[in-house]
Amino acid sequence: MSEGTTPRFRSVLDRFVAYKPGKVVVSPEGRSYKLSSNESPAGPLPSVVEAISAAALTVNRYPDNNCTALIDTISATFGVPADHVAVGCGSVGVTQMLLEAVAEPGAEVIYAWRSFEAYPLLVSLSGATSVQVTLRDEAHDLDAIADAITEHTRLIFICNPNNPTGTIVRRPELEAFLDRVPADCLVVLDEAYREYVRDDAVPDGLELYGDRPNLAILRTFSKAYGLAGLRIGFMVAHPEVAAAVRKTFLPFSVNAVVQAAAIASLAATDELLTRVESTVKERERVRDTLIADGWTVPPTEANFVWLRLNERTLDFSAACDAQGVSVRPFPGEGARVSIGSPEENDAFLAVAHTYPHRN
Ligand code: PMP
C-alpha cells in the first residue's frame, strides 16, 4: 500500500494556474457588457439555429467521428484538399492535438509573449518546455524567435493578429522567418482573427502553406462565425501533418450539433462576413475615439483593442467592472477590450473617457 493520503497527481499541475475564461460583471444598476472574450456580439443566424435544432433530434446517436461532411464543406469553402484538414473541439482543442502530435518531455515550444494564454498551459500539459520571446513594440519579434530555435524546438506558435495586442506580422517578414525554421520543426500560424484583418500586407496562411510542409494554419468558428459556445476549430496543413494531428483526436469530441452548425455557418459566410464588417468599423471608431481621448492604442487588425496600463491594469479593470463592462486584464501588463455592439462599445468608451489616468 502506498503511503500518500491523496492520489498522486502530475507535478506539472502544481506549476500553473488553469485557464481563466473572460469574466462577466454586472453593474449595481444591473448593466452587463461582456467585452472580455473576443466573441461575436451578434446571436446565431436563423439558418444556423435551424440546423442546430435539427441536429438536436439526433443526439441519442454518436456523431460522425470523421466529421466527413464538415471537412468536405471546409475543403470546398476554403479551396483546400480534404486530407489537408483536421478539426477539433475549438481551435484550442486543435492546439492541444498539435502538441500531442509533436511535443514530449525535453521538447521546446516557442511563442511570443504575451500571446494567447492557452499556449503556456497546453505546452505545460504536454510535458514540453515553453520558450517565451518578449514582444517588441507590442508585436512578434520574429528575428528573436528564430534566434531562440534549438535542436529541441518542435513547434513555434505565431499568432497573427496577436492576441491580446492585435498587432500583425507582414508577409515578407513572415516568409523570411519561415525560411529560417528547420524543416523538422512545425510552425503553427494561429489565424483565429483572420476575418477581421483589413491590412493587405498580412498574409493569408492558406495561400502560404502550399509549398511549406512544416506550416500549419489554425482557424476557428468561434469569432467571425459566431459559434464560440459550440466549440469547433480546424487546421489546414500538408497531409502528413493533418494525418498526425487527426490521430490525436479525442473520439467524438466534435459533436453532431456543432458539425451541423458549422456547415450551416459556412453556407451563410457572406452574411456572417457582413457582420464582421460592422465590427471592423466599430474597431476603428473605438480606437480613434480612444486616441482622440489621449490613450495610446496599438493599431489592431483583430476584434479587440489593447491598452498597456502596466501597474494600473487592475484599477482600470475595476473601473470598467463598476459600470458593468467586463474587459480582460493581464495584471501588471494591460487590458484587452473586445469590440462589441455599438452600445457595448459606447459603455466602454464612457469609462475610458472618465478614467483619470491615460496610459
Ligand atoms: N487562438 C487564439 C489566438 C485565440 O484568441 C483563441 C480564442 N480566444 C483561440 C485560438 C481559441 O479559440 P476556440 O478554441 O474558441 O476556437
Tab-separated table of C-alpha atoms and ligand atoms in Angstrom:
chain	number	residue	atom	x	y	z
A	1	MET	CA	0.000	0.000	0.000
A	2	SER	CA	1.267	3.465	-0.838
A	3	GLU	CA	1.810	5.958	1.989
A	4	GLY	CA	0.181	9.046	0.452
A	5	THR	CA	-3.177	10.339	1.637
A	6	THR	CA	-4.313	11.530	-1.785
A	7	PRO	CA	-3.899	10.159	-5.288
A	8	ARG	CA	-0.615	11.183	-6.894
A	9	PHE	CA	-1.018	13.918	-9.495
A	10	ARG	CA	1.347	15.045	-12.219
A	11	SER	CA	3.783	17.585	-10.816
A	12	VAL	CA	3.091	19.840	-13.784
A	13	LEU	CA	-0.310	20.633	-12.236
A	14	ASP	CA	1.443	22.447	-9.367
A	15	ARG	CA	3.233	24.782	-11.706
A	16	PHE	CA	0.456	26.601	-13.499
A	17	VAL	CA	-2.960	28.024	-12.911
A	18	ALA	CA	-5.812	26.665	-15.019
A	19	TYR	CA	-7.214	28.696	-17.928
A	20	LYS	CA	-9.287	31.644	-16.763
A	21	PRO	CA	-12.236	32.436	-19.036
A	22	GLY	CA	-13.313	36.039	-19.588
A	23	LYS	CA	-15.444	37.268	-16.735
A	24	VAL	CA	-18.989	38.596	-16.747
A	25	VAL	CA	-19.731	41.555	-14.463
A	26	VAL	CA	-22.952	43.352	-13.638
A	27	SER	CA	-23.055	47.000	-12.521
A	28	PRO	CA	-25.066	47.987	-9.409
A	29	GLU	CA	-27.762	49.227	-11.847
A	30	GLY	CA	-27.898	45.781	-13.485
A	31	ARG	CA	-25.987	46.629	-16.696
A	32	SER	CA	-23.675	43.996	-18.186
A	33	TYR	CA	-21.451	44.323	-21.256
A	34	LYS	CA	-19.151	41.373	-21.899
A	35	LEU	CA	-16.047	42.576	-23.705
A	36	SER	CA	-13.676	40.023	-22.204
A	37	SER	CA	-13.694	37.062	-24.622
A	38	ASN	CA	-13.473	38.428	-28.197
A	39	GLU	CA	-16.808	36.903	-29.109
A	40	SER	CA	-19.150	37.953	-31.878
A	41	PRO	CA	-21.683	40.379	-30.379
A	42	ALA	CA	-24.489	39.039	-32.610
A	43	GLY	CA	-26.516	35.926	-31.864
A	44	PRO	CA	-26.684	32.981	-34.276
A	45	LEU	CA	-28.353	33.404	-37.690
A	46	PRO	CA	-31.835	31.835	-38.046
A	47	SER	CA	-30.464	29.349	-40.603
A	48	VAL	CA	-27.832	28.224	-38.091
A	49	VAL	CA	-30.374	27.913	-35.278
A	50	GLU	CA	-32.484	25.760	-37.608
A	51	ALA	CA	-29.532	23.446	-38.295
A	52	ILE	CA	-28.788	23.251	-34.561
A	53	SER	CA	-32.427	22.359	-33.794
A	54	ALA	CA	-32.492	19.660	-36.467
A	55	ALA	CA	-29.229	18.160	-35.216
A	56	ALA	CA	-30.555	18.193	-31.648
A	57	LEU	CA	-33.023	15.481	-32.679
A	58	THR	CA	-30.133	13.108	-33.428
A	59	VAL	CA	-28.189	13.331	-30.197
A	60	ASN	CA	-29.080	9.847	-28.999
A	61	ARG	CA	-26.578	8.726	-31.673
A	62	TYR	CA	-22.823	9.310	-31.645
A	63	PRO	CA	-21.650	11.995	-34.055
A	64	ASP	CA	-19.685	11.244	-37.227
A	65	ASN	CA	-16.248	10.725	-35.690
A	66	ASN	CA	-14.565	11.542	-39.024
A	67	CYS	CA	-16.561	14.769	-39.428
A	68	THR	CA	-16.694	13.929	-43.132
A	69	ALA	CA	-19.446	16.316	-44.258
A	70	LEU	CA	-17.919	19.166	-42.289
A	71	ILE	CA	-14.404	18.554	-43.547
A	72	ASP	CA	-15.702	18.336	-47.129
A	73	THR	CA	-17.512	21.650	-46.658
A	74	ILE	CA	-14.405	23.308	-45.196
A	75	SER	CA	-12.412	21.879	-48.097
A	76	ALA	CA	-14.837	23.276	-50.697
A	77	THR	CA	-15.225	26.665	-48.990
A	78	PHE	CA	-11.532	27.355	-48.479
A	79	GLY	CA	-10.276	25.620	-51.618
A	80	VAL	CA	-8.012	23.128	-49.836
A	81	PRO	CA	-7.929	19.318	-50.219
A	82	ALA	CA	-9.952	17.447	-47.586
A	83	ASP	CA	-6.916	15.454	-46.466
A	84	HIS	CA	-5.215	18.731	-45.510
A	85	VAL	CA	-7.884	19.458	-42.876
A	86	ALA	CA	-8.183	18.354	-39.246
A	87	VAL	CA	-10.926	19.549	-36.898
A	88	GLY	CA	-11.124	19.709	-33.132
A	89	CYS	CA	-13.039	20.946	-30.108
A	90	GLY	CA	-12.358	24.629	-30.754
A	91	SER	CA	-9.042	25.733	-32.193
A	92	VAL	CA	-7.793	25.405	-28.634
A	93	GLY	CA	-8.651	21.717	-28.966
A	94	VAL	CA	-6.721	21.550	-32.230
A	95	THR	CA	-3.817	23.282	-30.476
A	96	GLN	CA	-3.819	20.536	-27.877
A	97	MET	CA	-3.959	17.906	-30.653
A	98	LEU	CA	-0.977	19.545	-32.378
A	99	LEU	CA	1.010	19.448	-29.166
A	100	GLU	CA	0.057	15.831	-28.575
A	101	ALA	CA	1.364	15.101	-32.050
A	102	VAL	CA	4.782	16.762	-31.651
A	103	ALA	CA	5.542	17.592	-28.016
A	104	GLU	CA	7.056	15.474	-25.253
A	105	PRO	CA	9.354	15.994	-22.259
A	106	GLY	CA	12.594	17.539	-23.483
A	107	ALA	CA	10.932	19.230	-26.474
A	108	GLU	CA	10.757	23.018	-26.671
A	109	VAL	CA	7.863	25.097	-27.937
A	110	ILE	CA	8.485	28.736	-28.786
A	111	TYR	CA	5.950	31.549	-28.880
A	112	ALA	CA	5.826	35.290	-28.410
A	113	TRP	CA	4.819	36.602	-25.016
A	114	ARG	CA	2.424	37.932	-24.276
A	115	SER	CA	0.227	35.974	-26.637
A	116	PHE	CA	-2.774	33.647	-26.374
A	117	GLU	CA	-2.886	32.492	-22.756
A	118	ALA	CA	-3.741	28.865	-23.629
A	119	TYR	CA	-0.292	28.316	-25.193
A	120	PRO	CA	1.709	28.057	-21.927
A	121	LEU	CA	-0.981	25.952	-20.318
A	122	LEU	CA	-1.225	23.413	-23.120
A	123	VAL	CA	2.556	23.291	-23.561
A	124	SER	CA	2.972	22.512	-19.841
A	125	LEU	CA	0.331	19.806	-20.010
A	126	SER	CA	2.091	18.223	-22.977
A	127	GLY	CA	5.253	17.854	-20.884
A	128	ALA	CA	7.264	20.101	-23.211
A	129	THR	CA	9.058	23.295	-22.207
A	130	SER	CA	7.814	26.773	-23.136
A	131	VAL	CA	10.281	29.255	-24.573
A	132	GLN	CA	8.697	32.698	-24.454
A	133	VAL	CA	10.088	35.512	-26.609
A	134	THR	CA	9.163	39.016	-25.474
A	135	LEU	CA	7.119	41.166	-27.833
A	136	ARG	CA	8.854	44.159	-29.389
A	137	ASP	CA	6.662	47.253	-29.722
A	138	GLU	CA	3.684	45.018	-28.847
A	139	ALA	CA	4.387	42.777	-31.877
A	140	HIS	CA	6.140	39.487	-32.659
A	141	ASP	CA	9.933	39.774	-32.774
A	142	LEU	CA	10.484	37.174	-35.480
A	143	ASP	CA	14.270	37.539	-35.504
A	144	ALA	CA	14.420	36.842	-31.768
A	145	ILE	CA	12.053	33.895	-32.202
A	146	ALA	CA	14.260	32.455	-34.952
A	147	ASP	CA	17.321	33.014	-32.750
A	148	ALA	CA	15.635	31.017	-29.959
A	149	ILE	CA	15.346	27.862	-32.098
A	150	THR	CA	17.461	24.955	-30.860
A	151	GLU	CA	17.756	21.305	-31.824
A	152	HIS	CA	14.989	20.659	-29.260
A	153	THR	CA	12.442	23.016	-30.840
A	154	ARG	CA	9.459	21.069	-32.144
A	155	LEU	CA	6.819	23.727	-32.583
A	156	ILE	CA	6.558	27.518	-32.884
A	157	PHE	CA	3.286	29.417	-32.497
A	158	ILE	CA	2.834	32.630	-34.456
A	159	CYS	CA	-0.453	34.300	-33.575
A	160	ASN	CA	-1.444	36.664	-36.388
A	161	PRO	CA	-3.025	39.037	-35.450
A	162	ASN	CA	-1.670	38.568	-31.968
A	163	ASN	CA	-3.989	38.064	-29.029
A	164	PRO	CA	-4.068	40.283	-26.905
A	165	THR	CA	-2.230	43.118	-28.685
A	166	GLY	CA	-3.966	42.977	-32.105
A	167	THR	CA	-0.640	43.543	-33.858
A	168	ILE	CA	0.350	41.815	-37.077
A	169	VAL	CA	3.160	40.051	-38.852
A	170	ARG	CA	3.549	41.030	-42.540
A	171	ARG	CA	4.122	38.646	-45.397
A	172	PRO	CA	7.794	39.374	-46.279
A	173	GLU	CA	8.941	39.182	-42.656
A	174	LEU	CA	6.938	36.011	-42.063
A	175	GLU	CA	8.372	34.362	-45.172
A	176	ALA	CA	11.906	35.348	-44.223
A	177	PHE	CA	11.279	33.870	-40.787
A	178	LEU	CA	9.815	30.630	-42.184
A	179	ASP	CA	12.917	30.280	-44.354
A	180	ARG	CA	14.993	30.187	-41.159
A	181	VAL	CA	12.961	27.427	-39.456
A	182	PRO	CA	14.361	23.889	-39.816
A	183	ALA	CA	12.172	21.540	-41.849
A	184	ASP	CA	11.599	19.226	-38.869
A	185	CYS	CA	10.098	21.979	-36.717
A	186	LEU	CA	6.410	22.773	-37.126
A	187	VAL	CA	5.227	26.395	-37.328
A	188	VAL	CA	1.608	26.940	-36.329
A	189	LEU	CA	0.133	30.140	-37.705
A	190	ASP	CA	-2.836	30.848	-35.449
A	191	GLU	CA	-5.284	32.876	-37.519
A	192	ALA	CA	-8.214	32.920	-35.099
A	193	TYR	CA	-8.905	36.555	-36.072
A	194	ARG	CA	-8.167	36.300	-39.806
A	195	GLU	CA	-11.600	37.543	-40.915
A	196	TYR	CA	-11.068	40.887	-39.160
A	197	VAL	CA	-7.818	41.664	-40.991
A	198	ARG	CA	-8.033	44.581	-43.432
A	199	ASP	CA	-4.325	45.294	-43.943
A	200	ASP	CA	-3.286	43.744	-47.293
A	201	ALA	CA	0.246	43.250	-46.002
A	202	VAL	CA	-0.973	40.467	-43.701
A	203	PRO	CA	-0.562	37.103	-45.407
A	204	ASP	CA	-3.393	34.615	-45.668
A	205	GLY	CA	-1.916	31.421	-44.237
A	206	LEU	CA	-3.983	29.321	-46.616
A	207	GLU	CA	-2.045	30.906	-49.508
A	208	LEU	CA	1.284	30.338	-47.783
A	209	TYR	CA	1.265	26.751	-46.574
A	210	GLY	CA	1.129	25.068	-50.013
A	211	ASP	CA	4.883	24.854	-50.544
A	212	ARG	CA	5.738	24.686	-46.839
A	213	PRO	CA	5.306	21.181	-45.374
A	214	ASN	CA	6.137	22.395	-41.859
A	215	LEU	CA	3.487	25.128	-41.728
A	216	ALA	CA	0.046	24.542	-40.187
A	217	ILE	CA	-2.768	27.101	-40.285
A	218	LEU	CA	-5.255	27.303	-37.414
A	219	ARG	CA	-8.732	28.757	-37.841
A	220	THR	CA	-11.806	28.892	-35.636
A	221	PHE	CA	-15.574	29.192	-35.901
A	222	SER	CA	-15.653	30.955	-32.508
A	223	LYS	CA	-15.080	34.533	-33.642
A	224	ALA	CA	-16.330	35.711	-37.059
A	225	TYR	CA	-18.578	32.654	-37.417
A	226	GLY	CA	-20.162	33.248	-34.010
A	227	LEU	CA	-20.047	29.665	-32.682
A	228	ALA	CA	-17.888	30.153	-29.572
A	229	GLY	CA	-20.430	28.314	-27.425
A	230	LEU	CA	-20.422	25.177	-29.564
A	231	ARG	CA	-16.635	24.585	-29.880
A	232	ILE	CA	-15.189	23.971	-33.311
A	233	GLY	CA	-11.887	24.887	-34.902
A	234	PHE	CA	-9.765	23.478	-37.695
A	235	MET	CA	-6.263	23.203	-39.032
A	236	VAL	CA	-5.038	23.177	-42.615
A	237	ALA	CA	-1.614	21.693	-43.369
A	238	HIS	CA	0.136	19.169	-45.576
A	239	PRO	CA	-1.450	15.693	-45.389
A	240	GLU	CA	1.353	14.229	-43.247
A	241	VAL	CA	0.753	16.879	-40.591
A	242	ALA	CA	-3.032	16.609	-40.864
A	243	ALA	CA	-2.852	12.804	-40.514
A	244	ALA	CA	-0.602	13.017	-37.438
A	245	VAL	CA	-2.903	15.554	-35.805
A	246	ARG	CA	-6.038	13.551	-36.613
A	247	LYS	CA	-4.521	10.570	-34.785
A	248	THR	CA	-4.660	12.526	-31.528
A	249	PHE	CA	-8.383	13.349	-31.875
A	250	LEU	CA	-10.335	12.639	-28.705
A	251	PRO	CA	-13.074	10.350	-30.053
A	252	PHE	CA	-16.375	12.144	-30.700
A	253	SER	CA	-15.099	15.445	-29.284
A	254	VAL	CA	-16.654	17.386	-32.190
A	255	ASN	CA	-20.325	16.773	-31.587
A	256	ALA	CA	-23.166	16.394	-34.081
A	257	VAL	CA	-24.741	19.746	-33.229
A	258	VAL	CA	-21.587	21.726	-33.874
A	259	GLN	CA	-20.851	19.812	-37.074
A	260	ALA	CA	-24.285	20.830	-38.401
A	261	ALA	CA	-23.915	24.409	-37.124
A	262	ALA	CA	-20.517	24.843	-38.766
A	263	ILE	CA	-21.797	23.542	-42.112
A	264	ALA	CA	-24.775	25.925	-41.914
A	265	SER	CA	-22.456	28.784	-40.972
A	266	LEU	CA	-20.245	28.161	-43.973
A	267	ALA	CA	-23.381	28.303	-46.156
A	268	ALA	CA	-24.034	31.757	-44.648
A	269	THR	CA	-20.474	33.046	-44.931
A	270	ASP	CA	-21.486	36.224	-46.807
A	271	GLU	CA	-23.999	37.201	-44.145
A	272	LEU	CA	-21.512	36.490	-41.353
A	273	LEU	CA	-18.767	38.482	-43.050
A	274	THR	CA	-21.158	41.454	-43.297
A	275	ARG	CA	-21.357	41.339	-39.512
A	276	VAL	CA	-17.574	41.248	-39.345
A	277	GLU	CA	-17.536	44.420	-41.453
A	278	SER	CA	-19.593	46.201	-38.760
A	279	THR	CA	-17.167	45.010	-36.106
A	280	VAL	CA	-14.231	46.319	-38.162
A	281	LYS	CA	-15.959	49.729	-38.481
A	282	GLU	CA	-16.607	49.757	-34.752
A	283	ARG	CA	-12.986	48.804	-34.088
A	284	GLU	CA	-11.806	51.865	-35.984
A	285	ARG	CA	-14.324	54.082	-34.191
A	286	VAL	CA	-13.300	52.738	-30.778
A	287	ARG	CA	-9.582	53.138	-31.471
A	288	ASP	CA	-9.969	56.623	-32.986
A	289	THR	CA	-12.101	57.743	-30.039
A	290	LEU	CA	-9.595	56.406	-27.514
A	291	ILE	CA	-6.706	58.098	-29.310
A	292	ALA	CA	-8.624	61.395	-29.521
A	293	ASP	CA	-9.133	60.987	-25.763
A	294	GLY	CA	-5.385	60.769	-25.198
A	295	TRP	CA	-4.973	56.983	-24.981
A	296	THR	CA	-2.180	55.021	-26.624
A	297	VAL	CA	-3.666	52.115	-28.600
A	298	PRO	CA	-1.575	49.975	-30.947
A	299	PRO	CA	-3.043	49.510	-34.432
A	300	THR	CA	-5.218	46.406	-34.299
A	301	GLU	CA	-6.372	44.029	-37.020
A	302	ALA	CA	-8.460	41.882	-34.676
A	303	ASN	CA	-11.786	42.314	-32.878
A	304	PHE	CA	-10.216	43.888	-29.794
A	305	VAL	CA	-8.000	46.746	-28.663
A	306	TRP	CA	-5.059	46.626	-26.285
A	307	LEU	CA	-4.316	49.180	-23.595
A	308	ARG	CA	-0.926	48.785	-21.957
A	309	LEU	CA	-1.702	50.001	-18.441
A	310	ASN	CA	1.113	48.319	-16.505
A	311	GLU	CA	0.518	48.680	-12.750
A	312	ARG	CA	-2.833	50.424	-13.358
A	313	THR	CA	-4.327	47.445	-15.179
A	314	LEU	CA	-6.401	46.085	-12.312
A	315	ASP	CA	-7.517	49.552	-11.256
A	316	PHE	CA	-8.753	50.258	-14.778
A	317	SER	CA	-10.449	46.868	-14.973
A	318	ALA	CA	-12.206	47.590	-11.661
A	319	ALA	CA	-13.407	50.953	-13.033
A	320	CYS	CA	-14.874	49.075	-16.007
A	321	ASP	CA	-16.445	46.433	-13.730
A	322	ALA	CA	-18.199	49.158	-11.750
A	323	GLN	CA	-20.035	50.188	-14.935
A	324	GLY	CA	-20.873	46.594	-15.889
A	325	VAL	CA	-18.169	46.472	-18.579
A	326	SER	CA	-16.019	43.339	-18.354
A	327	VAL	CA	-12.610	43.577	-20.011
A	328	ARG	CA	-9.703	41.122	-19.917
A	329	PRO	CA	-6.999	42.372	-17.537
A	330	PHE	CA	-3.495	40.899	-17.535
A	331	PRO	CA	-2.255	42.235	-14.187
A	332	GLY	CA	0.898	44.341	-14.450
A	333	GLU	CA	0.655	44.392	-18.254
A	334	GLY	CA	-2.536	45.699	-19.765
A	335	ALA	CA	-6.172	45.197	-20.628
A	336	ARG	CA	-7.670	43.702	-23.757
A	337	VAL	CA	-11.087	45.004	-24.692
A	338	SER	CA	-13.237	43.209	-27.255
A	339	ILE	CA	-15.186	45.134	-29.864
A	340	GLY	CA	-18.867	44.555	-29.193
A	341	SER	CA	-22.071	46.160	-30.409
A	342	PRO	CA	-22.102	49.991	-30.702
A	343	GLU	CA	-23.957	50.181	-27.370
A	344	GLU	CA	-21.424	47.949	-25.621
A	345	ASN	CA	-18.540	49.894	-27.119
A	346	ASP	CA	-20.087	53.194	-26.021
A	347	ALA	CA	-20.329	51.853	-22.462
A	348	PHE	CA	-16.617	51.016	-22.543
A	349	LEU	CA	-15.650	54.344	-24.156
A	350	ALA	CA	-17.570	56.197	-21.441
A	351	VAL	CA	-15.451	54.505	-18.758
A	352	ALA	CA	-12.231	55.167	-20.676
A	353	HIS	CA	-13.258	58.822	-21.126
A	354	THR	CA	-13.775	59.433	-17.425
A	355	TYR	CA	-10.846	57.310	-16.193
A	356	PRO	CA	-8.417	59.788	-14.613
A	357	HIS	CA	-5.154	58.332	-15.972
A	358	ARG	CA	-4.081	57.799	-19.587
A	359	ASN	CA	-1.618	55.063	-20.488
B	1	PMP	N1	-6.307	31.210	-30.826
B	1	PMP	C1	-6.403	32.463	-30.419
B	1	PMP	C2	-5.342	33.411	-30.782
B	1	PMP	C3	-7.483	32.875	-29.640
B	1	PMP	O1	-7.553	34.129	-29.212
B	1	PMP	C4	-8.486	31.953	-29.325
B	1	PMP	C5	-9.705	32.317	-28.508
B	1	PMP	N2	-9.558	33.215	-27.513
B	1	PMP	C6	-8.329	30.663	-29.762
B	1	PMP	C7	-7.237	30.308	-30.529
B	1	PMP	C8	-9.282	29.578	-29.385
B	1	PMP	O2	-10.485	29.681	-29.957
B	1	PMP	P1	-11.500	28.476	-29.908
B	1	PMP	O3	-10.939	27.386	-29.083
B	1	PMP	O4	-12.738	29.039	-29.341
B	1	PMP	O5	-11.632	28.055	-31.338
